[in-house]
Short mmCIF file of C-alpha atoms in Angstrom, two decimals:
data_model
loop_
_atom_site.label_atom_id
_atom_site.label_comp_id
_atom_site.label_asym_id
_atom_site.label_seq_id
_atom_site.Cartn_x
_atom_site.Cartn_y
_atom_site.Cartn_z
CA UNK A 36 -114.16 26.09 -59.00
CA UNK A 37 -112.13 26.07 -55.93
CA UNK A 38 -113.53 26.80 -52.45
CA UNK A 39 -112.38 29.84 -50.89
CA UNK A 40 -112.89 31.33 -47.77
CA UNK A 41 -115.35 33.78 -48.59
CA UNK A 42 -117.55 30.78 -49.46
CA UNK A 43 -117.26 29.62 -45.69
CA UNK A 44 -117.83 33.11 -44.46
CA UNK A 45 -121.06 33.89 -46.85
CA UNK A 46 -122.31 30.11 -45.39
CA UNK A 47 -121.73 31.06 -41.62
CA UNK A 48 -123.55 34.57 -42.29
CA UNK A 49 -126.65 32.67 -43.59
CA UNK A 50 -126.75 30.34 -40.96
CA UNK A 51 -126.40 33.08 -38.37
CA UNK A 52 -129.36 35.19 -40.01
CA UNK A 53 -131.74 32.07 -39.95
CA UNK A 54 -131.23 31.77 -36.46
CA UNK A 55 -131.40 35.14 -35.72
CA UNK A 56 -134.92 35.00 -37.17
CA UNK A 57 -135.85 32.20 -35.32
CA UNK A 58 -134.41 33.60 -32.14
CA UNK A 59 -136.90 36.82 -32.59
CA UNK A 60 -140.01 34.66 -33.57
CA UNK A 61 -139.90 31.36 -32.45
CA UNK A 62 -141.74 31.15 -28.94
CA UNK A 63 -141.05 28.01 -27.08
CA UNK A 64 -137.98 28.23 -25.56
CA UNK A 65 -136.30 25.36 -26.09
CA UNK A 66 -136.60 26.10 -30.05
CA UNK A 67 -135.16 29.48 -29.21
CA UNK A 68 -132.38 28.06 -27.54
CA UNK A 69 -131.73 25.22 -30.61
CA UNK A 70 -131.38 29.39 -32.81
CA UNK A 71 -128.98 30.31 -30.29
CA UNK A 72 -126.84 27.02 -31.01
CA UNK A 73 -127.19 27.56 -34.52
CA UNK A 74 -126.01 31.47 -34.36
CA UNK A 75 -122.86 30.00 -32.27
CA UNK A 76 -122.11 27.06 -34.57
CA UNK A 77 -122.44 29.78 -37.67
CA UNK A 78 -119.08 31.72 -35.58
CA UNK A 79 -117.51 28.89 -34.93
CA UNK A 80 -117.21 28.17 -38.78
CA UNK A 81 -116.12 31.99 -39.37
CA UNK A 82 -113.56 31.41 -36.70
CA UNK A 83 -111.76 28.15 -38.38
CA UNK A 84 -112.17 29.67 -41.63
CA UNK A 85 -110.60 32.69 -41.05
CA UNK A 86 -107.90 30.45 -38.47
CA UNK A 87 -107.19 28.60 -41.92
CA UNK A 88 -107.50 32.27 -43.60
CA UNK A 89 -104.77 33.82 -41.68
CA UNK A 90 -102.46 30.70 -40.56
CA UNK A 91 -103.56 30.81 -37.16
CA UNK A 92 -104.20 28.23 -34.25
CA UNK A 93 -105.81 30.65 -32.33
CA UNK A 94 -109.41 30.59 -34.40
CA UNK A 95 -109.53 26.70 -33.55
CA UNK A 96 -108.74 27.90 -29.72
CA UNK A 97 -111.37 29.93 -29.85
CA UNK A 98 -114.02 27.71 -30.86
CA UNK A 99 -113.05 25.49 -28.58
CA UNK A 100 -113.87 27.68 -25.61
CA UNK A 101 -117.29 28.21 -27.46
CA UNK A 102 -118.01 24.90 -27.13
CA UNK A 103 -117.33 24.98 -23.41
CA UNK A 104 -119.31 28.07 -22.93
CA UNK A 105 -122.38 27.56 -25.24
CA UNK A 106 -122.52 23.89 -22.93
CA UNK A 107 -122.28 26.02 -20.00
CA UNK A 108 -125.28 28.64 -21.35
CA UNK A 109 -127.29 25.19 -22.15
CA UNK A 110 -126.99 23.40 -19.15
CA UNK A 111 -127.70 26.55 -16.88
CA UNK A 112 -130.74 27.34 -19.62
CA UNK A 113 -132.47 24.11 -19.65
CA UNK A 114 -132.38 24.23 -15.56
CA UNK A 115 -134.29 27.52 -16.14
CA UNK A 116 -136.65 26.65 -18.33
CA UNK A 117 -137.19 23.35 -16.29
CA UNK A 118 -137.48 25.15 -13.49
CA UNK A 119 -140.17 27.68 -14.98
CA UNK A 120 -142.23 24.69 -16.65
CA UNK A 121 -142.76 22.93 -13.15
CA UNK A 122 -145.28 25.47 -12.27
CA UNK A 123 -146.21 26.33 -15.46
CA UNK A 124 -146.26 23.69 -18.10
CA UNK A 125 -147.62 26.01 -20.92
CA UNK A 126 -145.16 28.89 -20.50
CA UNK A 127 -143.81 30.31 -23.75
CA UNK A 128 -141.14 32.87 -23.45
CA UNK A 129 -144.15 35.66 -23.62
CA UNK A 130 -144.74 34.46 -19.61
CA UNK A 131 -141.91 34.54 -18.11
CA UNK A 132 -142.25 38.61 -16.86
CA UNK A 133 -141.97 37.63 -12.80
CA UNK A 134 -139.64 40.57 -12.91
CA UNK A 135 -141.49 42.70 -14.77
CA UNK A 136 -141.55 46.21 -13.24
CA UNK B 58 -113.59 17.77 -54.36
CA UNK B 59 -113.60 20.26 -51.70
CA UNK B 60 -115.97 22.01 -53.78
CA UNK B 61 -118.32 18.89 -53.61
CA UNK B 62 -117.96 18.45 -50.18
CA UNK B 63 -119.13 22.18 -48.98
CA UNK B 64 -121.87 22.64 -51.19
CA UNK B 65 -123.27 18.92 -49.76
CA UNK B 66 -122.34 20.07 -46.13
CA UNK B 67 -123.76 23.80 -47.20
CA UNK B 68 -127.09 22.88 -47.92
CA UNK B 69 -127.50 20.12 -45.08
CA UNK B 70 -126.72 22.79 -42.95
CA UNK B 71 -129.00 25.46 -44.52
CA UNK B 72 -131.67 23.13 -44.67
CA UNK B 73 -131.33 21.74 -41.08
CA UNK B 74 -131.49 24.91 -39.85
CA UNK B 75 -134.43 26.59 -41.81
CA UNK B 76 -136.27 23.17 -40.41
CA UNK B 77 -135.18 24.13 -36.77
CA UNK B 78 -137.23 27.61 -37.09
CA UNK B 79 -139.76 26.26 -39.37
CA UNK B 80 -140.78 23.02 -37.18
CA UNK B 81 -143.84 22.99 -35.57
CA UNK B 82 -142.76 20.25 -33.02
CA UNK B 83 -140.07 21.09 -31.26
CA UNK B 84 -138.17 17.30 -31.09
CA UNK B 85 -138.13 17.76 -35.35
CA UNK B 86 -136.97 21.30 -34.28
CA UNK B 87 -133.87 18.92 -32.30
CA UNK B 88 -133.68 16.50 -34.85
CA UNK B 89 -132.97 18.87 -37.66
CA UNK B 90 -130.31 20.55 -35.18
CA UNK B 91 -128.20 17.76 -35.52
CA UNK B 92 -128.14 17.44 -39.20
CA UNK B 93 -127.01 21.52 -39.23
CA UNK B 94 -124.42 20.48 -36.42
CA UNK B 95 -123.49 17.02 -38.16
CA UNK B 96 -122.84 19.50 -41.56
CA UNK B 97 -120.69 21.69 -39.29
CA UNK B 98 -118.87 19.10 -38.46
CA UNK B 99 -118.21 17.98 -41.99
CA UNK B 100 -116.80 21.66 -42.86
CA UNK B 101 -114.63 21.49 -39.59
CA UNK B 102 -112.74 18.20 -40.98
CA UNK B 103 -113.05 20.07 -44.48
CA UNK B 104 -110.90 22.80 -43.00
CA UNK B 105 -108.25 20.34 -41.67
CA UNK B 106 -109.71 20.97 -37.90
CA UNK B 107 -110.53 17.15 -36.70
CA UNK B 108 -110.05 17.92 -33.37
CA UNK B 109 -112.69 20.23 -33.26
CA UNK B 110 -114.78 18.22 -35.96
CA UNK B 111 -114.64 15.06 -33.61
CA UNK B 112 -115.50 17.59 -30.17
CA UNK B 113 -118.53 19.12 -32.38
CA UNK B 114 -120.33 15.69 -32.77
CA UNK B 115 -119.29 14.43 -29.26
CA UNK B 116 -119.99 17.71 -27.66
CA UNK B 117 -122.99 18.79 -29.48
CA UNK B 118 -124.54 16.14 -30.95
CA UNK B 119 -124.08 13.42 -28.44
CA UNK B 120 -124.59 15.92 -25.21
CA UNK B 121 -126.55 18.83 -25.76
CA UNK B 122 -129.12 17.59 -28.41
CA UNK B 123 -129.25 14.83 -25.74
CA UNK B 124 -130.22 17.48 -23.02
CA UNK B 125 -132.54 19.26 -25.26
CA UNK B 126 -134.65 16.08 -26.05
CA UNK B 127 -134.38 15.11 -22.51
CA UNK B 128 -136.17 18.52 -22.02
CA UNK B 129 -138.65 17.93 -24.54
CA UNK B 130 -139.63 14.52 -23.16
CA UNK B 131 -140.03 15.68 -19.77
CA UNK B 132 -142.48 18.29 -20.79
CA UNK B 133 -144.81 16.79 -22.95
CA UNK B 134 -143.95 15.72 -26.46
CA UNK B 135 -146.90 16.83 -28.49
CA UNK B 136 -146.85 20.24 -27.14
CA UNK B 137 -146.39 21.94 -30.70
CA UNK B 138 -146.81 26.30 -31.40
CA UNK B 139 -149.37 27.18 -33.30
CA UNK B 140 -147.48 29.02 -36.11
CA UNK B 141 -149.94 30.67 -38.53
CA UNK B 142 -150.66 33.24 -35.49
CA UNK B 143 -148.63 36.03 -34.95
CA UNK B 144 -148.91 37.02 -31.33
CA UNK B 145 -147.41 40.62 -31.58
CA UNK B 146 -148.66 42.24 -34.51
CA UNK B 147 -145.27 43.10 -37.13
CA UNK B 148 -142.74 41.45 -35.37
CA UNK B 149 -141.87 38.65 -38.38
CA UNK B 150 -141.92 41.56 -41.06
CA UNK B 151 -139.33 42.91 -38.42
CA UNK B 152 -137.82 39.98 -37.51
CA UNK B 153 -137.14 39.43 -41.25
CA UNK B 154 -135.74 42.84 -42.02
CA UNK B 155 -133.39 42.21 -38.88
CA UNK B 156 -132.57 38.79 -40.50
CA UNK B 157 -131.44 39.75 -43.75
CA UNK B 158 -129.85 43.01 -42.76
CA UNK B 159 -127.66 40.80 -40.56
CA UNK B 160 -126.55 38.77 -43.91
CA UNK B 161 -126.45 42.06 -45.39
CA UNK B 162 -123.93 42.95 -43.18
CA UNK B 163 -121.54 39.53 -43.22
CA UNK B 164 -121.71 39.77 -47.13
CA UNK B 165 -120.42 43.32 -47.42
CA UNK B 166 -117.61 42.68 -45.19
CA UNK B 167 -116.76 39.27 -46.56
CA UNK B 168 -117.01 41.73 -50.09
CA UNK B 169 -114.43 43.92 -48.57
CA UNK B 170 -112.07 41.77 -47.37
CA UNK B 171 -111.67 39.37 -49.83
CA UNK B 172 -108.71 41.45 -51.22
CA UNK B 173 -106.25 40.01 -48.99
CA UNK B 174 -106.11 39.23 -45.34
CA UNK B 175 -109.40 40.79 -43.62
CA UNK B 176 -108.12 41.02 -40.27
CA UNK B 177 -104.34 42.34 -40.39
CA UNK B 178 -101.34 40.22 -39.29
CA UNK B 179 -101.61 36.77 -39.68
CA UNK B 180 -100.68 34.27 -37.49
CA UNK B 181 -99.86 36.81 -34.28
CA UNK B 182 -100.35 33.78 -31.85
CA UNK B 183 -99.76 30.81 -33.14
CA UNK B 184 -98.92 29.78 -36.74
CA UNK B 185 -100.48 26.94 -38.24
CA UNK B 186 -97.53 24.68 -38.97
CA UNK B 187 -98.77 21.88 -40.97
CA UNK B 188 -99.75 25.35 -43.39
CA UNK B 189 -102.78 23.34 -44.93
CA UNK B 190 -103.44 26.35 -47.01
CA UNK B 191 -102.76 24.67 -50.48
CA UNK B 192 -104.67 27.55 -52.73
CA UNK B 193 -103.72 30.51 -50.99
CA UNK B 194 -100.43 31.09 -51.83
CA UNK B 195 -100.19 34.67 -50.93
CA UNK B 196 -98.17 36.89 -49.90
CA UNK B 197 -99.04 35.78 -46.28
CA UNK B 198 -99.29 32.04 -46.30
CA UNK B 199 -95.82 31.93 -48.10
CA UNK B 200 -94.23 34.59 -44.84
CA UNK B 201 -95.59 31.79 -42.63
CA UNK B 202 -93.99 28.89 -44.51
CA UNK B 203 -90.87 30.30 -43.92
CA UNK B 204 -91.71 31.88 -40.40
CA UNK B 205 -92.47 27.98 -39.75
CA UNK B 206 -90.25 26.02 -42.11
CA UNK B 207 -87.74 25.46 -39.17
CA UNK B 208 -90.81 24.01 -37.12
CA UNK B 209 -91.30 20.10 -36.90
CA UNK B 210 -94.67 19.03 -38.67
CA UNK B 211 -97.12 18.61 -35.77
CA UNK B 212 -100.65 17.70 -36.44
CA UNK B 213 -103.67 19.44 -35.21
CA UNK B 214 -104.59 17.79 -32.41
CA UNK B 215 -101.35 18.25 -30.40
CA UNK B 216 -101.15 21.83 -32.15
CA UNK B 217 -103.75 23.00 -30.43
CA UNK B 218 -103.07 21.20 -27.15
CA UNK B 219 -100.03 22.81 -27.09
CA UNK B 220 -101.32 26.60 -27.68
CA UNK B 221 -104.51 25.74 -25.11
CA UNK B 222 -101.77 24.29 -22.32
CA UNK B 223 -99.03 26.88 -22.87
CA UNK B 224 -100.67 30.43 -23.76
CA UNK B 225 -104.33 30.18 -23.25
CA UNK B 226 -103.64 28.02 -19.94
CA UNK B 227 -105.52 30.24 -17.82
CA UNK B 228 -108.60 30.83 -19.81
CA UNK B 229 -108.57 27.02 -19.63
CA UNK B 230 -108.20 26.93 -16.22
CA UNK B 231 -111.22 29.19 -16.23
CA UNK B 232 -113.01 26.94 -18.29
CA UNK B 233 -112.57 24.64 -15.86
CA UNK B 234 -114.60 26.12 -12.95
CA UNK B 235 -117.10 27.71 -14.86
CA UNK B 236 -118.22 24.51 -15.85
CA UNK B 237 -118.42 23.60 -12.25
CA UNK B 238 -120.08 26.33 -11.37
CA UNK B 239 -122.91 25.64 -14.15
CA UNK B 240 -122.91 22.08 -12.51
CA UNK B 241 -123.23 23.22 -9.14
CA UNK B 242 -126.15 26.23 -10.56
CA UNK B 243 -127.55 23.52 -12.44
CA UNK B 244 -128.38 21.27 -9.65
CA UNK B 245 -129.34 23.86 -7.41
CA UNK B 246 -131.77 25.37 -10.13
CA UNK B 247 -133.73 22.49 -11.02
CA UNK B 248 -133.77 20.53 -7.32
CA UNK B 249 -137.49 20.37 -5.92
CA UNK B 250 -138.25 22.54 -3.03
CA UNK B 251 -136.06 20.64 -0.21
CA UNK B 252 -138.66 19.18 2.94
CA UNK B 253 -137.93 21.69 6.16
CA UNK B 254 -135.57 20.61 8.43
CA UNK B 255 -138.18 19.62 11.36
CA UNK B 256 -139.57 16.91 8.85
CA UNK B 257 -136.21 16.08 7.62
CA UNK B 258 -134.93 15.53 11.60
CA UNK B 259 -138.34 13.15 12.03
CA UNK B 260 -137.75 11.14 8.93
CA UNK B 261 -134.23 10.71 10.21
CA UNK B 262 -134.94 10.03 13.56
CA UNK B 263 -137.18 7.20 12.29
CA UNK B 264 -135.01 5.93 10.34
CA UNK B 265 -132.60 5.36 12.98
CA UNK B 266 -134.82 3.72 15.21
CA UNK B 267 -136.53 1.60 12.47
CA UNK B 268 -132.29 0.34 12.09
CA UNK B 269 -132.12 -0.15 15.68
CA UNK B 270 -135.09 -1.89 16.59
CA UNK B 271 -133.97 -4.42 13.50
CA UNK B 272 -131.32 -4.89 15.16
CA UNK B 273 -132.42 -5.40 18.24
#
């Protein structure tokens, strides 16, 4: 039984649909964010899989600017969320409607 | 033995991350992040990508679990969601359909395109020249041998340093300042609210003299 890449592809769809789940019922938003990590890393293993698939360099390229970017989304995120949870330490994602119309 | 090493790496990683949504308390919720990203990893150096494989534990692991747990501590460990309610009545019954609709989805095209090459042309950037693909020995992989047979073996660390320095030089570049800017955002985001400048001048002002009368 040899490991193709449809195997790798079938793997990253799971892990994207568990954290899709999370993403829509999880509250806290930290855990929400962890589901949004998970959703990227489940691309990121399409990407190499189908950069090994084709031949390519260019789906190892591209996860690399992932990384950069899902640090990015994190790091402005967390300063959010921080930033939200000084005033209010019990906020879920539910309370954060200050621009609500 | 590849075989052996995916299904491991599969279920650490399916596991890890059912115990990321499942996890009441959200530093298990971290905890179990890492053993999804530590699997990832694993697959990475599976598919001959080390580079990325080492940059996934440093990166992830070692930085942004970090930050998440520094989160967590800073607001209260034991603060843990009380799961068994359902604040808006049908969303997980939705939440599941949109779930495993999603997988329906990546299934049925991985279905499809597992007749030959999913996407097209391979190899329109960059070819892979250490051509790792042992078991596919298409019609494709075997155009790109001899596309890259006149190539010097390179491995994959300097292979993608080259392509990232020579034709994606400018999205690097790019890379570059949006990371300062998320510094920069960063810092300005989660900074207290600054004292006004009247009380910063006094403070100062004291300050100075409290220096000079010392050294008078």
């Amino acid at each position: 039984m040899e490991v193709t890449t449809a195997w790798y592809l079938v793997l990253g769809g799971i892990l994207f649909a568990i954290g899709t789940f999370g993403l829509l019922v999880r509250r806290n938003p930290l855990v929400m964010f962890m589901c949004i990590e998970l959703m990227l890393n489940a691309v990121n293993l399409t990407f190499v899989a189908f950069g090994r698939d084709l031949g390519d360099i260019g789906g190892q390229t591209a996860v690399f600017f992932v990384l950069v970017v899902a640090a990015t989304e994190v790091v402005i995120g967390l300063a959010i969320v921080v930033a939200v949870m000084r005033h209010r330490p019990d906020a879920t994602a539910d309370d954060i409607a200050a621009l609500k119309g | 033995m590849e075989t052996i090493v995916f299904i491991a790496c599969a279920v650490i990683c399916v596991v890890g991350a059912l115990g990321v949504i499942i996890a009441k308390n959200p530093v298990h919720s971290a905890l179990m992040l890492v053993a999804t990203l530590f699997g990832v990893a694993v697959l990475f150096l599976a598919m001959d990508a080390q580079f990325l494989a080492a940059v996934q534990v440093i990166v992830y692991a070692g930085a942004i679990v970090v930050l998440f747990l520094f989160v967590i501590m800073l607001f209260g460990v034991y603060r843990s969601e009380n799961l068994r309610v359902e604040p808006i009545a049908g969303q997980r019954p939705m939440a599941i359909a949109v779930g495993v609709s999603t997988l329906a989805l990546g299934v049925i095209i991985v279905a499809i395109a597992t007749g030959g090459s999913p996407t097209g042309d391979s190899a329109v950037t960059a070819p892979v020249l250490d051509s790792m693909t042992a078991h596919t020995q298409d019609a494709t992989s075997v155009f790109n041998d001899n596309q890259s047979s006149g190539e010097e073996f390179l491995p994959n660390v300097r292979q993608l340093g080259r392509v990232i320095f020579t034709e994606y030089v400018w999205a690097f570049e790019i890379t570059g300042i949006l990371l300062t800017i998320a510094v920069v955002g960063a810092i300005a985001l989660s900074r207290r609210a600054q004292p006004t400048r009247k009380q910063d001048e006094a403070l100062s002002d004291t300050a100075l003299s409290d220096t000079g009368r010392e050294a008078r």
